[in-house]
mmCIF file of C-alpha atoms and ligand atoms in Angstrom:
data_model
loop_
_atom_site.group_PDB
_atom_site.id
_atom_site.type_symbol
_atom_site.label_atom_id
_atom_site.label_comp_id
_atom_site.label_asym_id
_atom_site.label_seq_id
_atom_site.Cartn_x
_atom_site.Cartn_y
_atom_site.Cartn_z
ATOM 1 C CA MET A 8 0.499 0.028 0.152
ATOM 2 C CA ALA A 9 2.813 2.379 1.180
ATOM 3 C CA ASN A 10 4.205 4.421 -1.792
ATOM 4 C CA GLU A 11 6.104 7.515 -1.698
ATOM 5 C CA GLY A 12 3.303 9.579 -2.691
ATOM 6 C CA MET A 13 1.432 9.002 0.863
ATOM 7 C CA ALA A 14 2.076 11.184 3.642
ATOM 8 C CA LEU A 15 3.266 8.481 5.932
ATOM 9 C CA ALA A 16 4.821 6.518 3.738
ATOM 10 C CA GLY A 17 7.912 5.124 5.445
ATOM 11 C CA ARG A 18 6.343 5.734 8.592
ATOM 12 C CA VAL A 19 6.153 2.940 11.623
ATOM 13 C CA ALA A 20 2.964 4.275 14.137
ATOM 14 C CA LEU A 21 2.201 2.701 17.242
ATOM 15 C CA VAL A 22 -1.606 2.895 18.429
ATOM 16 C CA THR A 23 -2.430 1.732 21.759
ATOM 17 C CA GLY A 24 -5.854 0.037 22.188
ATOM 18 C CA ALA A 25 -6.231 -0.452 18.703
ATOM 19 C CA GLY A 26 -8.151 -3.744 18.808
ATOM 20 C CA ARG A 27 -11.612 -1.847 19.012
ATOM 21 C CA GLY A 28 -13.482 1.651 19.180
ATOM 22 C CA ILE A 29 -11.609 4.756 18.368
ATOM 23 C CA GLY A 30 -8.160 3.262 18.403
ATOM 24 C CA ARG A 31 -8.951 0.669 15.550
ATOM 25 C CA ALA A 32 -10.531 3.427 13.648
ATOM 26 C CA ILE A 33 -7.330 5.800 14.026
ATOM 27 C CA ALA A 34 -5.048 2.814 13.279
ATOM 28 C CA LEU A 35 -7.018 2.077 10.036
ATOM 29 C CA ARG A 36 -6.676 5.692 9.196
ATOM 30 C CA LEU A 37 -3.037 5.687 9.452
ATOM 31 C CA ALA A 38 -2.279 2.714 7.281
ATOM 32 C CA ARG A 39 -4.267 3.999 4.571
ATOM 33 C CA ASP A 40 -1.782 7.058 4.841
ATOM 34 C CA GLY A 41 0.818 4.554 4.380
ATOM 35 C CA ALA A 42 1.928 4.006 7.688
ATOM 36 C CA ARG A 43 2.767 0.790 8.731
ATOM 37 C CA LEU A 44 1.294 -0.128 11.987
ATOM 38 C CA ILE A 45 1.670 -1.727 15.314
ATOM 39 C CA VAL A 46 -1.869 -2.345 16.370
ATOM 40 C CA HIS A 47 -1.537 -2.863 20.389
ATOM 41 C CA HIS A 48 -4.124 -4.520 22.693
ATOM 42 C CA SER A 49 -4.952 -5.928 26.212
ATOM 43 C CA ALA A 50 -7.808 -8.038 26.107
ATOM 44 C CA SER A 51 -8.946 -7.652 22.519
ATOM 45 C CA ALA A 52 -6.396 -10.272 21.100
ATOM 46 C CA ALA A 53 -8.987 -11.517 18.326
ATOM 47 C CA GLY A 54 -9.937 -7.581 17.609
ATOM 48 C CA ALA A 55 -6.760 -7.011 17.093
ATOM 49 C CA ALA A 56 -6.011 -9.606 14.998
ATOM 50 C CA GLU A 57 -9.316 -8.342 12.953
ATOM 51 C CA SER A 58 -7.617 -4.677 12.886
ATOM 52 C CA CYS A 59 -4.465 -6.498 11.253
ATOM 53 C CA ALA A 60 -6.632 -8.214 8.723
ATOM 54 C CA MET A 61 -8.437 -5.079 8.004
ATOM 55 C CA ILE A 62 -4.928 -3.119 7.304
ATOM 56 C CA ALA A 63 -3.730 -6.085 5.261
ATOM 57 C CA ASP A 64 -7.151 -6.299 3.587
ATOM 58 C CA ALA A 65 -6.735 -1.996 2.197
ATOM 59 C CA GLY A 66 -3.514 -3.137 1.247
ATOM 60 C CA GLY A 67 -1.272 -2.218 4.255
ATOM 61 C CA GLU A 68 0.690 -4.083 6.738
ATOM 62 C CA ALA A 69 0.229 -4.509 10.946
ATOM 63 C CA ILE A 70 1.079 -6.863 13.623
ATOM 64 C CA ALA A 71 -0.689 -7.017 16.648
ATOM 65 C CA LEU A 72 1.248 -6.293 20.205
ATOM 66 C CA ARG A 73 -0.217 -6.974 23.727
ATOM 67 C CA ALA A 74 0.470 -5.153 26.731
ATOM 68 C CA ASP A 75 -0.971 -3.892 29.965
ATOM 69 C CA ILE A 76 0.232 -0.454 29.933
ATOM 70 C CA ALA A 77 -0.370 0.018 33.270
ATOM 71 C CA ARG A 78 2.579 -2.348 34.105
ATOM 72 C CA ARG A 79 6.178 -0.408 33.301
ATOM 73 C CA GLU A 80 7.363 -4.208 32.439
ATOM 74 C CA ASP A 81 4.883 -5.159 29.658
ATOM 75 C CA VAL A 82 5.285 -1.843 28.172
ATOM 76 C CA LYS A 83 8.903 -2.400 27.880
ATOM 77 C CA ALA A 84 8.342 -5.728 26.587
ATOM 78 C CA MET A 85 5.788 -4.493 23.539
ATOM 79 C CA PHE A 86 9.105 -1.429 22.662
ATOM 80 C CA ALA A 87 11.638 -4.228 22.577
ATOM 81 C CA ALA A 88 9.398 -6.213 20.233
ATOM 82 C CA ILE A 89 8.975 -2.895 18.553
ATOM 83 C CA ASP A 90 12.599 -2.555 17.780
ATOM 84 C CA HIS A 91 13.172 -5.977 16.788
ATOM 85 C CA GLY A 92 10.323 -6.010 14.318
ATOM 86 C CA PHE A 93 10.698 -2.755 12.921
ATOM 87 C CA GLY A 94 13.885 -0.709 14.153
ATOM 88 C CA ARG A 95 12.465 2.467 14.248
ATOM 89 C CA LEU A 96 9.066 4.147 15.658
ATOM 90 C CA ASP A 97 7.757 7.652 14.297
ATOM 91 C CA ILE A 98 4.172 8.007 15.778
ATOM 92 C CA VAL A 99 2.526 7.096 18.847
ATOM 93 C CA VAL A 100 -1.196 7.137 19.519
ATOM 94 C CA ASN A 101 -2.039 6.851 23.212
ATOM 95 C CA SER A 102 -6.026 5.906 22.791
ATOM 96 C CA ALA A 103 -6.135 3.159 25.035
ATOM 97 C CA GLY A 104 -8.206 4.347 28.112
ATOM 98 C CA VAL A 105 -11.023 3.483 30.228
ATOM 99 C CA SER A 106 -13.970 5.295 32.331
ATOM 100 C CA ALA A 107 -16.255 4.561 35.581
ATOM 101 C CA GLY A 108 -17.637 7.027 37.848
ATOM 102 C CA GLY A 109 -19.725 7.355 40.849
ATOM 103 C CA PRO A 110 -20.695 9.530 43.924
ATOM 104 C CA LEU A 111 -18.153 11.236 45.665
ATOM 105 C CA GLU A 112 -19.091 9.263 48.579
ATOM 106 C CA GLN A 113 -18.031 6.004 47.357
ATOM 107 C CA VAL A 114 -15.150 6.336 46.167
ATOM 108 C CA GLU A 115 -13.284 2.910 45.289
ATOM 109 C CA GLU A 116 -9.674 2.256 45.718
ATOM 110 C CA ASP A 117 -9.735 -0.562 42.982
ATOM 111 C CA GLN A 118 -11.211 1.883 40.733
ATOM 112 C CA LEU A 119 -9.112 4.776 41.255
ATOM 113 C CA GLU A 120 -6.201 2.751 40.724
ATOM 114 C CA TRP A 121 -7.631 1.207 37.546
ATOM 115 C CA LEU A 122 -8.037 4.689 35.893
ATOM 116 C CA LEU A 123 -5.268 6.073 37.264
ATOM 117 C CA GLY A 124 -3.375 3.040 35.748
ATOM 118 C CA VAL A 125 -4.593 3.014 32.371
ATOM 119 C CA ASN A 126 -5.226 6.570 32.140
ATOM 120 C CA LEU A 127 -2.275 8.218 33.237
ATOM 121 C CA ARG A 128 0.707 5.344 33.736
ATOM 122 C CA GLY A 129 -0.003 4.037 30.876
ATOM 123 C CA PRO A 130 0.420 6.952 28.410
ATOM 124 C CA LEU A 131 3.506 8.177 30.512
ATOM 125 C CA PHE A 132 5.295 4.580 30.299
ATOM 126 C CA VAL A 133 4.478 4.466 26.637
ATOM 127 C CA ALA A 134 5.548 8.240 25.909
ATOM 128 C CA SER A 135 8.573 7.720 28.051
ATOM 129 C CA GLU A 136 9.967 4.479 25.933
ATOM 130 C CA ALA A 137 8.614 6.520 22.568
ATOM 131 C CA ALA A 138 11.216 9.300 23.831
ATOM 132 C CA ARG A 139 14.121 7.517 23.554
ATOM 133 C CA ARG A 140 13.206 6.012 20.004
ATOM 134 C CA LEU A 141 10.984 8.597 18.302
ATOM 135 C CA GLY A 142 13.451 11.150 16.260
ATOM 136 C CA GLU A 143 13.074 14.158 13.888
ATOM 137 C CA GLY A 144 9.420 14.679 12.825
ATOM 138 C CA GLY A 145 8.091 12.253 15.281
ATOM 139 C CA ARG A 146 4.599 12.227 16.591
ATOM 140 C CA ILE A 147 3.051 11.498 20.201
ATOM 141 C CA ILE A 148 -0.825 12.237 20.309
ATOM 142 C CA ASN A 149 -2.991 12.009 23.513
ATOM 143 C CA LEU A 150 -6.592 10.695 23.464
ATOM 144 C CA SER A 151 -8.142 13.450 26.100
ATOM 145 C CA SER A 152 -11.939 13.429 26.608
ATOM 146 C CA SER A 153 -14.440 16.399 26.644
ATOM 147 C CA LEU A 154 -15.089 15.234 30.482
ATOM 148 C CA ALA A 155 -12.171 16.725 30.820
ATOM 149 C CA LYS A 156 -13.112 20.208 30.291
ATOM 150 C CA PHE A 157 -16.512 19.640 30.709
ATOM 151 C CA PRO A 158 -17.226 17.256 34.169
ATOM 152 C CA ILE A 159 -20.255 16.131 35.097
ATOM 153 C CA ALA A 160 -21.207 14.386 38.576
ATOM 154 C CA GLY A 161 -19.676 11.416 39.171
ATOM 155 C CA SER A 162 -17.125 11.854 36.347
ATOM 156 C CA GLY A 163 -14.659 13.263 38.894
ATOM 157 C CA ILE A 164 -11.629 10.711 38.849
ATOM 158 C CA TYR A 165 -12.179 10.205 34.846
ATOM 159 C CA SER A 166 -12.194 13.974 34.048
ATOM 160 C CA ALA A 167 -8.735 14.210 36.530
ATOM 161 C CA THR A 168 -7.130 11.859 34.741
ATOM 162 C CA LYS A 169 -7.975 13.095 31.509
ATOM 163 C CA ALA A 170 -7.253 16.646 32.641
ATOM 164 C CA ALA A 171 -3.790 15.528 33.798
ATOM 165 C CA LEU A 172 -2.734 13.829 30.226
ATOM 166 C CA GLU A 173 -3.764 17.373 28.935
ATOM 167 C CA SER A 174 -1.091 18.487 31.082
ATOM 168 C CA PHE A 175 1.636 15.540 30.255
ATOM 169 C CA THR A 176 0.841 16.711 26.690
ATOM 170 C CA GLU A 177 2.095 20.571 27.407
ATOM 171 C CA SER A 178 5.280 19.243 29.414
ATOM 172 C CA TRP A 179 6.107 16.601 26.544
ATOM 173 C CA ALA A 180 5.715 19.349 24.138
ATOM 174 C CA LYS A 181 8.241 21.331 25.504
ATOM 175 C CA GLU A 182 10.693 18.609 26.291
ATOM 176 C CA LEU A 183 10.497 16.750 22.658
ATOM 177 C CA GLY A 184 10.309 20.004 20.749
ATOM 178 C CA ALA A 185 13.678 20.875 21.262
ATOM 179 C CA ARG A 186 14.196 17.369 19.144
ATOM 180 C CA GLY A 187 11.497 18.262 16.469
ATOM 181 C CA ILE A 188 8.966 16.064 17.964
ATOM 182 C CA THR A 189 5.327 17.294 18.205
ATOM 183 C CA VAL A 190 3.225 16.451 20.987
ATOM 184 C CA ASN A 191 -0.761 17.167 20.538
ATOM 185 C CA THR A 192 -3.981 16.100 22.554
ATOM 186 C CA VAL A 193 -7.198 15.276 20.556
ATOM 187 C CA ILE A 194 -10.443 15.874 22.889
ATOM 188 C CA PRO A 195 -13.371 13.692 21.306
ATOM 189 C CA GLY A 196 -16.868 14.277 22.593
ATOM 190 C CA ALA A 197 -19.501 11.182 22.913
ATOM 191 C CA THR A 198 -18.230 9.192 20.049
ATOM 192 C CA ALA A 199 -18.927 5.307 18.518
ATOM 193 C CA PRO A 200 -17.801 2.909 18.238
ATOM 194 C CA GLY A 201 -16.481 3.355 21.469
ATOM 195 C CA MET A 202 -16.348 3.471 25.136
ATOM 196 C CA ALA A 203 -19.787 5.536 24.928
ATOM 197 C CA GLU A 204 -21.797 3.227 23.293
ATOM 198 C CA ARG A 205 -21.946 1.045 26.502
ATOM 199 C CA THR A 206 -23.937 3.923 28.289
ATOM 200 C CA LEU A 207 -25.745 4.890 25.200
ATOM 201 C CA ALA A 208 -29.138 3.312 26.450
ATOM 202 C CA GLN A 209 -29.019 5.912 29.254
ATOM 203 C CA TRP A 210 -26.504 8.582 28.028
ATOM 204 C CA ARG A 211 -27.188 8.704 24.291
ATOM 205 C CA ALA A 212 -30.367 11.804 24.051
ATOM 206 C CA ILE A 213 -27.963 13.882 26.340
ATOM 207 C CA PHE A 214 -24.960 13.582 24.201
ATOM 208 C CA GLU A 215 -26.938 14.101 21.165
ATOM 209 C CA LYS A 216 -28.724 17.293 22.529
ATOM 210 C CA ALA A 217 -25.766 18.568 23.508
ATOM 211 C CA SER A 218 -24.192 19.101 20.080
ATOM 212 C CA PRO A 219 -25.822 21.452 17.795
ATOM 213 C CA PHE A 220 -25.703 18.672 15.471
ATOM 214 C CA GLY A 221 -27.845 16.497 16.930
ATOM 215 C CA ARG A 222 -25.529 13.507 17.368
ATOM 216 C CA ILE A 223 -22.642 11.964 18.457
ATOM 217 C CA GLY A 224 -19.328 11.597 16.987
ATOM 218 C CA THR A 225 -17.881 8.869 14.878
ATOM 219 C CA ALA A 226 -14.386 7.280 15.363
ATOM 220 C CA VAL A 227 -13.707 7.920 12.161
ATOM 221 C CA GLU A 228 -14.077 11.595 12.519
ATOM 222 C CA ILE A 229 -11.809 11.366 15.633
ATOM 223 C CA ALA A 230 -9.557 9.358 13.342
ATOM 224 C CA GLU A 231 -9.249 12.376 10.792
ATOM 225 C CA VAL A 232 -8.037 14.843 13.229
ATOM 226 C CA VAL A 233 -5.454 12.126 14.493
ATOM 227 C CA ALA A 234 -4.527 11.837 10.997
ATOM 228 C CA PHE A 235 -3.722 15.641 10.485
ATOM 229 C CA LEU A 236 -1.399 15.683 13.760
ATOM 230 C CA ALA A 237 0.565 12.527 12.857
ATOM 231 C CA SER A 238 1.121 14.423 9.247
ATOM 232 C CA PRO A 239 3.847 16.276 8.290
ATOM 233 C CA ALA A 240 1.114 18.825 7.436
ATOM 234 C CA ALA A 241 1.217 19.230 11.032
ATOM 235 C CA SER A 242 4.632 19.952 11.863
ATOM 236 C CA TRP A 243 4.111 23.562 13.400
ATOM 237 C CA VAL A 244 1.028 22.196 15.530
ATOM 238 C CA SER A 245 2.383 21.030 19.099
ATOM 239 C CA GLY A 246 1.161 21.243 22.499
ATOM 240 C CA ALA A 247 -2.232 21.811 21.495
ATOM 241 C CA HIS A 248 -5.509 20.179 22.812
ATOM 242 C CA ILE A 249 -7.827 19.825 19.737
ATOM 243 C CA LEU A 250 -11.328 19.620 20.831
ATOM 244 C CA ALA A 251 -13.742 17.077 18.659
ATOM 245 C CA ASN A 252 -16.992 17.405 19.614
ATOM 246 C CA GLY A 253 -19.354 18.911 17.377
ATOM 247 C CA ALA A 254 -19.602 21.722 19.814
ATOM 248 C CA ALA A 255 -21.389 19.408 22.127
ATOM 249 C CA ASN A 256 -21.012 21.457 25.557
ATOM 250 C CA ALA A 257 -20.825 18.290 27.723
HETATM 251 N N1 NAP B 327 -15.667 6.793 22.877
HETATM 252 C C1 NAP B 327 -16.063 7.989 23.353
HETATM 253 O O1 NAP B 327 -16.932 8.502 23.667
HETATM 254 C C2 NAP B 327 -14.844 8.792 24.159
HETATM 255 C C3 NAP B 327 -15.050 10.027 24.565
HETATM 256 C C4 NAP B 327 -14.092 10.998 24.592
HETATM 257 C C5 NAP B 327 -13.103 10.602 24.945
HETATM 258 N N2 NAP B 327 -12.837 8.727 24.554
HETATM 259 C C6 NAP B 327 -11.259 8.496 24.829
HETATM 260 O O2 NAP B 327 -11.025 7.965 23.548
HETATM 261 C C7 NAP B 327 -9.994 6.550 23.949
HETATM 262 C C8 NAP B 327 -10.504 5.455 23.536
HETATM 263 O O3 NAP B 327 -11.583 5.335 23.619
HETATM 264 P P1 NAP B 327 -12.909 4.485 22.974
HETATM 265 O O4 NAP B 327 -13.916 4.950 22.919
HETATM 266 O O5 NAP B 327 -12.012 3.730 22.237
HETATM 267 O O6 NAP B 327 -12.626 3.119 24.179
HETATM 268 P P2 NAP B 327 -12.950 1.739 24.042
HETATM 269 O O7 NAP B 327 -13.741 1.190 23.201
HETATM 270 O O8 NAP B 327 -13.697 1.528 25.584
HETATM 271 O O9 NAP B 327 -11.776 1.169 24.402
HETATM 272 C C9 NAP B 327 -10.738 1.104 25.108
HETATM 273 C C10 NAP B 327 -9.230 0.747 24.726
HETATM 274 O O10 NAP B 327 -8.435 0.854 26.086
HETATM 275 C C11 NAP B 327 -7.550 -0.752 26.098
HETATM 276 N N3 NAP B 327 -7.335 -0.813 27.348
HETATM 277 C C12 NAP B 327 -8.018 -0.931 28.274
HETATM 278 N N4 NAP B 327 -7.429 -1.167 29.516
HETATM 279 C C13 NAP B 327 -6.314 -1.609 28.979
HETATM 280 C C14 NAP B 327 -4.946 -1.844 29.616
HETATM 281 N N5 NAP B 327 -4.947 -2.345 30.936
HETATM 282 N N6 NAP B 327 -3.825 -1.954 28.821
HETATM 283 C C15 NAP B 327 -3.837 -1.535 27.788
HETATM 284 N N7 NAP B 327 -5.038 -1.247 27.105
HETATM 285 C C16 NAP B 327 -6.080 -0.899 27.650
HETATM 286 C C17 NAP B 327 -8.458 -1.362 25.635
HETATM 287 O O11 NAP B 327 -7.918 -2.674 24.629
HETATM 288 P P3 NAP B 327 -8.369 -4.094 25.206
HETATM 289 O O12 NAP B 327 -9.688 -4.093 24.209
HETATM 290 O O13 NAP B 327 -7.589 -4.881 24.249
HETATM 291 O O14 NAP B 327 -8.535 -4.544 26.643
HETATM 292 C C18 NAP B 327 -9.620 -0.855 24.020
HETATM 293 O O15 NAP B 327 -8.786 -0.994 23.454
HETATM 294 C C19 NAP B 327 -9.953 6.658 25.157
HETATM 295 O O16 NAP B 327 -8.602 7.257 25.875
HETATM 296 C C20 NAP B 327 -10.982 7.106 25.594
HETATM 297 O O17 NAP B 327 -10.787 8.050 26.988
HETATM 298 C C21 NAP B 327 -13.642 8.190 23.931
#
């Protein structure tokens, strides 16, 4: 699939959580631009194999690698496999993330550790390994949530992890800009396929009404924004947080 005319020809991209949801749409989109893909997954081995098959069917190249991103040793092993299989890395998309919530009076430590592990430790460990490998023109793209900007009752921990991730973006952009690497955040609103689906019965009408478009977003629409940030065209965009939520106020 990759030829010199494609924006990401010759590049290698890692997308975390690419066995389903938004991560899968991003992996497929970057492959369409000519990148060779590492489709990361944790529990969704079958989903990751399916993402790789979809990329191959479209003429691209992808391999699946597993890691619990909350565990540093898992992340290190995944990067060792990337070194072995590709010998280079150009684009890293931190899409894997989990959401949960509940009343302040009932904070559960297990839930807190889970959200901190996947949403904060994970992107941090991934970016730390990536920082050792990315060169001039490298890209790190973090997936936040509109709930960081518009928290709702019960979303406190999830919203805080995503607000902290945006803070990481700004710090990493300052640190890595000196090496020609950009770091940005994409901020989806409610999006399907993806985690919003699992609460849609209850929340869909609220999410739809929150946008003047009267609908929720699609994973493909989020992937388009990521593809721009991953491209050479976005060389001067760094430390930015791009809201992709159809002007919703929630
Ligand atoms: N969909 C939305 O409405 C929405 C809105 C705002 C922001 N976002 C953000 O967008 C990103 C993608 O969300 P999504 O909707 O695609 O979510 P999703 O469909 O619920 O998928 C979650 C992803 O996170 C991965 N993951 C979970 N625990 C993991 C762990 N311990 N280690 C490694 N990976 C793990 C899962 O991989 P496995 O299945 O392989 O375990 C899966 O690919 C997230 O950061 C989310 O916070 C989503």
